[in-house]
Amino acid sequence: MAFRLVPALLFAGSAIAQSVGMWGQCGGINYNGSKICVSGAVCTYVNDWYSQCLPGTATSTTTRTSSSTTLTPSSSSSSIQATTTTQSSQTSTSPQPSGSCTPLSGNPTSSTIPKLPDPFQRASGSRVTTKAEWQCRREEISQLMQTNELGTKPPKPSSVTGSMSGNTLTINVSEAGKSISFSISISYPSSGTAPYPAIIAYGAMSIPTPAGVAVITFNNDDIAAQQNSGSRGSGKFYTLYGSNHSAGALIAWAWGVSRIIDAIETTTNVRINPAKIGVTGCSRNGKGAIVAGAFDTRVALTIPQESGSGGSACWRLSDAQKSSGQNVQTASQIITENVWFSKSFDPFVTSVTRLPFDHHLLAGMVAPRGLLVIENTSMEWLGNMSCFGCMKAGQTIYQALGVQSNMGFSQVGNHNHCSFPSSQQTELTAFVQRFLFDQSSANTAIFKTDGNLNFDQAGWMPWSVPTLS
Ligand SMILES: *[C@@H]1O[C@H](CO)[C@@H](O)[C@H](O)[C@H]1NC(C)=O
Ligand SMILES: *[C@@H]1O[C@H](CO)[C@@H](O)[C@H](O)[C@H]1NC(C)=O
Ligand SMILES: *[C@@H]1O[C@H](CO)[C@@H](O)[C@H](O)[C@H]1NC(C)=O
Ligand SMILES: *[C@@H]1O[C@H](CO)[C@@H](O)[C@H](O)[C@H]1NC(C)=O
Ligand SMILES: *[C@@H]1O[C@H](CO)[C@@H](O)[C@H](O)[C@H]1NC(C)=O
């Protein structure tokens, strides 16, 4: 911190020497480093604790200091805008917004929301009444979650190429003069015909492999390490974007999944159908799976398994379980364990009611695509009531879109963590048939727990569910 007492203005004439790289931190409470970004980046207010160098051109002064300041990245290469642009231009079953959605102005986080935030209320205060408006609300949620919890998911890099060798697909990615290369292995099914549907498994497959489906093993730790709280900034994602990038591991892995799908779309001999991709993972990797499904509309089926806090649980509900004396993982604990979240989440963990979202909205971002949430009732740490209540709230978004049974929830206890009970096989098969094989008759109307859980639905969900036109 040799320069920490030097006023920022002095840097103006010699910005190159002290400038912060693309994606680096450039402001925030207790931040004493340089506020000048490299050429091509603008220091953009994220929240009171975090400003970041994002692609764009400065139009006025650099660091913004008020949460009422408009977040207006000046070019379409801005990550948040580009992310949403990519999502809305992808082929998917999602209803498309009738016009383009206006990015959220500022970062509203100051008011306290003690109960689960209303999925259908825009930041502007108006309520969502149409499916097209939901798409804009969804983009708003995406922006809020990236800004205040997950970190930024960069848009598709300038070059993504795939090459097959045996059953290994090597993916080379280049952006702004930096390159990485990572590989995935594909296990092809012994039945069915190419191009096959596929499930991307974080780490290793921990659910039974469905017949006719390829398994893509994704070494997510290679993209972003998750050894412990000291792993921040390690992994190939950070080789490309810099170790100071705001992304925590979950969104960095989601970026990796998007690059896998990019490569599947463009590599001729890969023999996988890019329109029939599932994503799964268990425990920490289950948290990763639901984030990947939420942030790429090309994922047809998302199957988080025992993801618990940080996945299918809601921060508010986990705090409530904890304060009633149960040993449930909370936001304030989870950030000390690992680097799954952005540093920008830290200011919220002791007051999660300041978050303008909770994880029911993460599930809602997957809608209307397939989502099967598998949980374990008897593992106290995961927060059994929190997962159940959170996903109950998340399902209201599917309900509002008229596709309630596109989301399933199955919570079964008395098995080992990440072992798959045979009692859930029928449910898994139904979701695979419906979303990877287009069997519209498969019965996916599943929402069950074997626990007698004390979820106060009226209390936690004090809002009505519209029928979106
Ligand atoms: C930045 O400076 C302030 C004021 O001198 C100090 O309180 C704070 O600890 C410093 N933060 C860091 C990260 O050095
Ligand atoms: C991918 O990157 C690796 C490592 O840099 C390199 O050896 C390989 O030739 C590249 N493959 C393609 C198809 O460009
Ligand atoms: C990361 O941020 C820290 C603190 O601002 C700074 O000292 C360091 O040089 C940055 N590293 C890179 C690679 O930009
Ligand atoms: C869930 O995981 C816990 C912890 O590993 C294990 O003891 C329990 O048997 C598993 N089954 C259920 C239902 O939790
Ligand atoms: C749910 O978790 C609580 C602890 O948080 C535990 O006391 C209770 O037995 C669990 N319910 C079931 C059905 O396992």
XYZ file of C-alpha atoms and ligand atoms in Angstrom:
539
model
C 0.000 0.000 0.000
C 2.842 2.395 -0.761
C 0.532 4.845 -2.462
C -2.397 4.665 -0.139
C -2.049 8.170 1.260
C -1.521 9.809 -2.105
C -4.680 11.582 -3.224
C -6.220 9.894 -6.220
C -6.032 13.065 -8.254
C -2.280 12.784 -8.453
C -2.706 9.644 -10.456
C -4.561 11.454 -13.179
C -1.396 12.375 -15.026
C 0.284 9.013 -14.605
C -2.606 6.636 -14.659
C -0.751 3.869 -16.407
C 1.649 3.182 -13.587
C -1.008 2.885 -10.892
C -4.095 1.849 -12.778
C -6.225 -1.082 -11.705
C -6.714 -3.837 -14.250
C -9.966 -4.810 -15.920
C -12.350 -6.381 -13.329
C -10.197 -5.188 -10.398
C -11.494 -3.354 -7.345
C -11.236 0.425 -7.648
C -13.245 1.778 -4.749
C -15.403 1.100 -1.728
C -15.410 1.683 2.013
C -11.984 0.808 3.471
C -10.487 0.477 0.024
C -7.278 2.458 -0.121
C -5.879 1.433 -3.497
C -5.896 3.163 -6.842
C -9.230 4.346 -8.212
C -7.957 4.663 -11.761
C -8.826 1.889 -14.189
C -6.790 0.813 -17.176
C -7.708 2.205 -20.536
C -10.931 0.666 -21.789
C -12.355 0.219 -18.305
C -14.405 2.509 -16.138
C -14.550 2.407 -12.365
C -18.169 1.489 -11.738
C -20.008 1.739 -8.450
C -21.221 -1.720 -7.383
C -22.150 -1.107 -3.775
C -20.847 1.057 -0.948
C -18.091 -1.454 -0.312
C -17.120 -2.311 -3.818
C -16.466 -0.505 -7.070
C -15.051 -2.403 -9.987
C -13.232 -1.685 -13.256
C -15.694 -2.759 -15.935
C -15.365 -2.501 -19.706
C -16.469 0.899 -20.955
C -15.399 4.475 -21.391
C -15.546 7.005 -18.599
C -18.014 9.781 -19.233
C -17.369 11.704 -16.037
C -15.363 11.071 -12.909
C -14.494 7.583 -11.896
C -15.624 6.041 -8.618
C -19.226 6.612 -7.804
C -20.011 6.975 -4.176
C -23.755 7.041 -3.844
C -26.137 4.166 -4.194
C -28.538 6.455 -5.984
C -26.070 6.916 -8.823
C -27.174 5.236 -11.988
C -25.178 2.199 -13.005
C -24.865 2.946 -16.673
C -22.093 0.947 -18.236
C -21.372 2.852 -21.374
C -20.867 0.136 -23.892
C -22.500 -3.113 -24.817
C -19.374 -4.899 -23.720
C -20.389 -4.235 -20.143
C -20.660 -7.534 -18.437
C -24.103 -7.189 -16.949
C -25.667 -5.827 -20.084
C -23.887 -8.310 -22.252
C -24.920 -11.192 -20.030
C -28.548 -10.314 -20.350
C -28.198 -9.666 -24.065
C -26.677 -13.068 -24.534
C -29.444 -14.681 -22.557
C -32.243 -13.042 -24.450
C -30.725 -13.789 -27.831
C -30.289 -17.473 -27.141
C -32.815 -19.910 -28.440
C -34.843 -21.129 -25.537
C -38.398 -21.686 -24.497
C -38.329 -18.526 -22.402
C -40.900 -15.914 -23.263
C -39.011 -13.028 -24.774
C -39.360 -9.487 -23.527
C -41.477 -7.402 -25.868
C -38.971 -4.581 -25.817
C -35.505 -4.407 -24.437
C -35.283 -4.297 -20.692
C -33.848 -1.194 -19.127
C -30.976 -2.180 -16.836
C -31.578 -1.455 -13.204
C -30.598 2.010 -12.175
C -28.338 2.009 -9.120
C -28.153 -0.815 -6.650
C -31.097 -0.667 -4.270
C -30.068 -2.494 -1.124
C -30.706 -0.059 1.686
C -34.225 -0.957 2.743
C -34.770 -3.907 5.025
C -36.978 -6.724 3.783
C -37.557 -9.066 6.733
C -39.559 -11.682 4.788
C -38.838 -13.283 1.433
C -38.811 -10.481 -1.168
C -41.792 -10.350 -3.527
C -40.672 -12.014 -6.780
C -43.176 -9.984 -8.760
C -42.292 -6.504 -7.607
C -39.886 -4.582 -9.817
C -37.246 -2.416 -8.181
C -39.263 0.498 -9.520
C -42.149 -0.612 -7.285
C -44.506 -1.701 -10.063
C -45.740 -5.276 -10.122
C -45.107 -7.713 -12.919
C -48.285 -8.595 -14.819
C -47.033 -10.175 -18.057
C -44.553 -12.878 -19.030
C -42.550 -10.298 -20.963
C -42.308 -8.140 -17.853
C -41.109 -11.174 -15.921
C -38.170 -11.440 -18.337
C -37.162 -7.916 -17.411
C -37.650 -8.653 -13.714
C -35.470 -11.725 -14.207
C -32.706 -9.592 -15.688
C -33.057 -7.236 -12.743
C -32.626 -10.180 -10.351
C -29.607 -11.336 -12.352
C -28.050 -7.908 -12.006
C -28.780 -7.683 -8.268
C -27.424 -11.149 -7.535
C -24.250 -10.580 -9.512
C -23.685 -7.233 -7.868
C -24.352 -8.180 -4.261
C -23.623 -11.874 -3.896
C -22.053 -13.811 -6.750
C -19.856 -11.344 -8.614
C -19.977 -10.587 -12.309
C -20.391 -13.291 -14.928
C -18.382 -12.026 -17.906
C -19.992 -12.266 -21.335
C -18.853 -14.721 -23.978
C -15.159 -14.068 -24.649
C -13.942 -13.022 -28.075
C -12.756 -16.531 -28.892
C -14.086 -19.901 -27.710
C -13.076 -22.959 -29.694
C -13.459 -26.674 -29.105
C -11.544 -29.656 -30.412
C -12.285 -33.337 -29.888
C -9.656 -35.958 -29.231
C -11.049 -39.350 -28.331
C -13.756 -38.626 -25.782
C -12.120 -35.439 -24.568
C -13.301 -32.018 -25.628
C -10.648 -29.338 -25.185
C -11.965 -25.808 -24.946
C -9.659 -22.879 -25.692
C -10.763 -19.447 -24.606
C -9.077 -16.129 -25.387
C -9.922 -12.628 -24.304
C -7.929 -9.423 -24.372
C -4.616 -11.111 -25.095
C -4.953 -13.833 -22.475
C -5.812 -17.467 -23.101
C -6.777 -20.553 -21.169
C -7.472 -24.115 -22.160
C -9.523 -26.664 -20.254
C -10.838 -30.117 -21.036
C -13.951 -32.090 -20.272
C -14.424 -35.792 -20.706
C -17.564 -37.130 -22.314
C -18.946 -40.540 -21.530
C -21.314 -41.548 -24.316
C -24.362 -43.712 -23.652
C -24.598 -47.261 -24.951
C -28.163 -46.666 -26.133
C -29.881 -43.906 -28.062
C -28.639 -41.975 -31.051
C -26.357 -39.007 -31.590
C -26.587 -36.128 -31.051
C -27.227 -37.211 -27.468
C -28.687 -35.237 -24.624
C -26.031 -34.707 -21.948
C -25.717 -33.911 -18.269
C -22.805 -31.777 -17.173
C -21.690 -33.172 -13.800
C -19.709 -30.934 -11.505
C -16.805 -33.016 -10.196
C -18.424 -36.404 -10.752
C -21.899 -37.729 -11.413
C -23.673 -38.280 -8.076
C -27.060 -39.226 -9.492
C -27.696 -42.399 -11.526
C -26.888 -41.856 -15.205
C -30.114 -41.945 -17.223
C -30.254 -44.261 -20.240
C -29.404 -42.592 -23.524
C -27.773 -39.582 -21.860
C -24.087 -38.643 -22.143
C -22.227 -37.507 -19.030
C -19.846 -34.584 -19.278
C -17.447 -34.480 -16.349
C -16.630 -30.894 -15.499
C -13.609 -30.322 -13.285
C -15.018 -27.082 -11.901
C -12.194 -26.667 -9.385
C -9.861 -26.197 -12.358
C -11.843 -23.086 -13.332
C -12.077 -21.668 -9.786
C -10.450 -23.307 -6.775
C -12.549 -23.985 -3.668
C -10.073 -25.401 -1.158
C -10.901 -22.958 1.615
C -11.283 -19.260 2.338
C -7.756 -18.698 1.031
C -8.481 -19.958 -2.500
C -9.882 -16.703 -3.809
C -8.636 -15.775 -7.236
C -7.088 -19.162 -8.082
C -8.073 -21.091 -11.162
C -8.230 -20.627 -14.904
C -11.086 -18.152 -14.750
C -8.777 -15.807 -12.857
C -5.897 -16.477 -15.224
C -8.115 -14.981 -17.896
C -9.782 -12.180 -15.941
C -7.285 -11.420 -13.178
C -7.128 -12.605 -9.594
C -9.053 -9.557 -8.408
C -12.115 -10.272 -10.487
C -15.308 -9.884 -8.460
C -16.585 -13.387 -9.306
C -16.800 -15.922 -6.537
C -16.346 -19.572 -7.468
C -20.042 -20.273 -8.124
C -20.415 -17.699 -10.887
C -16.946 -18.480 -12.268
C -18.031 -22.117 -12.670
C -21.285 -20.973 -14.280
C -19.169 -19.059 -16.777
C -17.295 -22.332 -17.398
C -20.543 -24.179 -18.087
C -21.502 -21.497 -20.598
C -18.188 -21.970 -22.378
C -18.744 -25.750 -22.482
C -22.092 -25.137 -24.165
C -20.480 -22.645 -26.578
C -18.000 -25.322 -27.587
C -20.675 -28.013 -27.919
C -22.609 -25.687 -30.208
C -19.670 -25.184 -32.551
C -17.595 -28.369 -32.480
C -18.799 -30.603 -35.256
C -17.848 -34.067 -34.028
C -18.902 -33.674 -30.403
C -22.197 -35.602 -30.917
C -24.064 -33.770 -28.147
C -27.351 -31.902 -28.626
C -26.774 -28.394 -27.231
C -30.518 -27.882 -26.810
C -30.733 -30.827 -24.396
C -28.190 -30.083 -21.709
C -28.654 -30.803 -18.018
C -26.427 -29.644 -15.142
C -25.985 -31.366 -11.788
C -23.729 -31.458 -8.748
C -23.994 -32.308 -5.070
C -23.441 -30.269 -1.928
C -21.014 -27.428 -2.765
C -21.223 -28.483 -6.389
C -25.021 -28.478 -6.071
C -24.781 -24.783 -5.234
C -22.776 -24.496 -8.442
C -25.349 -26.414 -10.479
C -28.292 -24.191 -9.562
C -26.281 -21.045 -10.296
C -25.233 -22.433 -13.696
C -28.853 -23.194 -14.592
C -29.996 -19.788 -13.411
C -27.427 -17.886 -15.459
C -27.579 -19.638 -18.822
C -30.931 -20.113 -20.534
C -29.432 -22.804 -22.761
C -29.467 -25.236 -19.811
C -32.622 -27.310 -20.312
C -32.614 -29.143 -16.964
C -31.014 -28.107 -13.673
C -30.617 -30.696 -10.888
C -28.983 -29.352 -7.716
C -28.538 -32.125 -5.157
C -28.277 -31.377 -1.425
C -27.118 -27.853 -2.181
C -28.391 -26.435 1.123
C -27.319 -22.948 2.152
C -25.975 -20.995 -0.774
C -28.021 -23.201 -3.108
C -31.656 -24.078 -2.615
C -31.884 -22.597 0.894
C -32.797 -18.969 1.549
C -30.487 -16.835 3.656
C -33.367 -15.418 5.666
C -34.848 -18.826 6.439
C -31.474 -20.317 7.378
C -30.902 -17.414 9.778
C -34.328 -18.109 11.298
C -33.484 -21.775 11.794
C -30.145 -20.828 13.310
C -31.702 -18.362 15.721
C -34.129 -21.010 16.905
C -31.121 -23.059 17.987
C -30.582 -25.347 15.017
C -27.109 -25.963 13.644
C -27.796 -24.637 10.158
C -25.235 -23.007 7.896
C -25.822 -19.265 7.525
C -24.436 -16.541 5.282
C -22.132 -15.257 7.994
C -20.665 -18.725 8.464
C -20.459 -19.669 4.792
C -18.177 -16.813 3.779
C -15.606 -17.968 6.317
C -15.621 -21.484 4.899
C -14.899 -20.902 1.248
C -14.799 -18.531 -1.717
C -18.075 -19.486 -3.347
C -19.353 -15.915 -3.227
C -18.015 -12.528 -4.243
C -16.354 -10.285 -1.694
C -19.227 -7.944 -2.467
C -21.466 -10.299 -0.444
C -19.515 -9.772 2.779
C -21.313 -6.581 3.859
C -24.666 -8.394 3.826
C -23.958 -11.571 5.718
C -24.763 -10.236 9.181
C -27.894 -8.479 7.907
C -29.285 -10.602 5.110
C -32.598 -8.762 5.292
C -30.850 -5.941 3.407
C -30.498 -8.156 0.351
C -33.090 -7.206 -2.280
C -33.374 -10.903 -3.195
C -33.079 -14.339 -1.694
C -32.525 -17.723 -3.254
C -36.173 -18.326 -4.183
C -35.399 -15.825 -6.936
C -32.356 -17.859 -7.989
C -34.736 -20.774 -8.603
C -37.090 -18.362 -10.353
C -34.332 -17.388 -12.787
C -34.344 -20.969 -14.047
C -38.042 -20.730 -14.964
C -39.662 -21.803 -17.195
C -36.948 -24.386 -17.835
C -36.767 -27.705 -15.975
C -35.583 -27.639 -12.355
C -35.507 -30.618 -9.996
C -34.246 -29.797 -6.513
C -33.123 -32.820 -4.515
C -32.619 -32.334 -0.789
C -31.816 -34.298 2.357
C -34.205 -33.761 5.256
C -32.058 -35.183 7.998
C -28.824 -33.298 7.494
C -29.251 -30.445 9.914
C -26.525 -28.256 8.369
C -28.354 -27.953 5.032
C -31.401 -26.323 6.642
C -34.341 -28.579 5.903
C -37.059 -25.975 6.489
C -35.010 -23.330 4.702
C -34.671 -25.428 1.540
C -38.311 -26.470 1.577
C -39.683 -22.964 2.201
C -37.288 -21.297 -0.200
C -38.185 -23.614 -3.049
C -41.896 -23.334 -2.192
C -41.480 -19.601 -2.712
C -39.415 -20.140 -5.870
C -42.084 -22.340 -7.358
C -44.563 -19.438 -7.301
C -42.638 -18.011 -10.265
C -43.255 -21.201 -12.240
C -46.868 -21.053 -11.109
C -47.229 -17.452 -12.297
C -45.787 -18.453 -15.677
C -48.324 -21.276 -15.922
C -45.706 -24.045 -15.757
C -45.753 -25.070 -12.087
C -44.779 -28.664 -12.790
C -41.598 -27.620 -14.612
C -40.089 -27.299 -11.147
C -39.918 -30.204 -8.731
C -38.733 -30.538 -5.156
C -37.992 -33.806 -3.413
C -36.625 -33.926 0.109
C -35.832 -37.350 1.489
C -33.851 -38.172 4.602
C -31.974 -41.089 6.066
C -29.326 -41.684 3.470
C -25.719 -40.579 3.274
C -24.915 -37.101 2.087
C -24.816 -37.167 -1.735
C -25.997 -40.717 -2.015
C -29.104 -40.951 -4.160
C -32.048 -42.800 -2.593
C -33.876 -45.180 -4.906
C -37.131 -43.606 -3.760
C -36.225 -40.551 -5.836
C -35.516 -42.498 -9.028
C -39.008 -42.114 -10.507
C -38.836 -38.364 -10.018
C -35.439 -38.065 -11.638
C -36.545 -40.205 -14.563
C -39.644 -38.065 -15.083
C -37.626 -34.845 -15.274
C -35.069 -36.376 -17.627
C -37.783 -37.737 -19.907
C -39.645 -34.461 -19.993
C -36.753 -32.031 -20.427
C -34.032 -34.030 -22.169
C -36.268 -36.262 -24.303
C -39.323 -34.028 -24.859
C -41.710 -36.591 -23.369
C -44.446 -34.144 -22.479
C -46.491 -36.820 -20.738
C -43.871 -37.469 -18.025
C -45.356 -36.543 -14.660
C -43.135 -33.910 -13.088
C -45.718 -32.542 -10.652
C -43.564 -33.319 -7.624
C -43.210 -31.239 -4.493
C -42.585 -33.337 -1.439
C -40.748 -33.690 1.822
C -40.664 -36.547 4.279
C -40.177 -34.026 7.072
C -42.938 -32.466 9.076
C -41.402 -29.044 8.593
C -42.646 -25.960 10.286
C -42.654 -23.497 7.388
C -44.927 -20.529 7.966
C -45.858 -19.912 4.356
C -48.222 -16.997 4.927
C -45.676 -15.294 7.158
C -42.644 -15.742 4.915
C -44.434 -15.128 1.625
C -46.593 -12.052 2.277
C -47.338 -11.417 -1.383
C -49.821 -12.737 -3.902
C -49.004 -14.802 -6.967
C -50.242 -13.235 -10.196
C -51.210 -15.141 -13.322
C -48.934 -13.608 -15.915
C -50.520 -12.954 -19.280
C -7.818 2.338 4.712
O -7.634 3.570 5.398
C -8.494 3.739 6.503
C -8.276 5.132 7.032
O -6.905 5.375 7.184
C -8.223 2.656 7.526
O -9.088 2.808 8.624
C -8.447 1.306 6.896
O -8.117 0.277 7.787
C -7.614 1.165 5.641
N -7.996 -0.071 4.986
C -7.131 -0.941 4.521
C -7.721 -2.156 3.867
O -5.938 -0.774 4.597
C -5.614 -25.010 -27.378
O -4.680 -24.516 -26.452
C -3.626 -25.439 -26.219
C -2.792 -24.902 -25.079
O -2.433 -23.571 -25.348
C -2.840 -25.615 -27.496
O -1.809 -26.556 -27.303
C -3.781 -26.132 -28.569
O -3.115 -26.181 -29.812
C -4.994 -25.232 -28.726
N -5.920 -25.880 -29.598
C -6.478 -25.250 -30.620
C -7.416 -26.053 -31.446
O -6.259 -24.077 -30.873
C -5.488 -6.685 -6.636
O -5.955 -5.715 -5.737
C -5.007 -5.363 -4.740
C -5.672 -4.405 -3.781
O -6.248 -3.370 -4.471
C -3.779 -4.768 -5.413
O -2.809 -4.475 -4.444
C -3.230 -5.753 -6.418
O -2.172 -5.154 -7.127
C -4.281 -6.179 -7.396
N -3.767 -7.222 -8.238
C -3.927 -7.223 -9.552
C -3.362 -8.388 -10.270
O -4.505 -6.327 -10.160
C -28.078 -36.668 4.920
O -26.754 -36.374 5.194
C -26.408 -36.647 6.531
C -25.038 -36.141 6.729
O -24.144 -36.795 5.907
C -26.473 -38.101 6.842
O -26.118 -38.350 8.191
C -27.860 -38.477 6.616
O -27.983 -39.833 6.832
C -28.218 -38.097 5.202
N -29.495 -38.392 4.976
C -30.100 -37.605 5.210
C -31.430 -37.829 5.023
O -29.640 -36.699 5.615
C -35.046 -31.082 10.216
O -33.913 -30.498 10.784
C -34.013 -30.306 12.187
C -32.765 -29.587 12.644
O -32.599 -28.408 11.927
C -34.145 -31.637 12.865
O -34.327 -31.452 14.264
C -35.328 -32.368 12.308
O -35.379 -33.655 12.831
C -35.201 -32.462 10.788
N -36.385 -33.118 10.261
C -36.328 -34.334 9.736
C -37.609 -34.908 9.288
O -35.290 -34.963 9.615
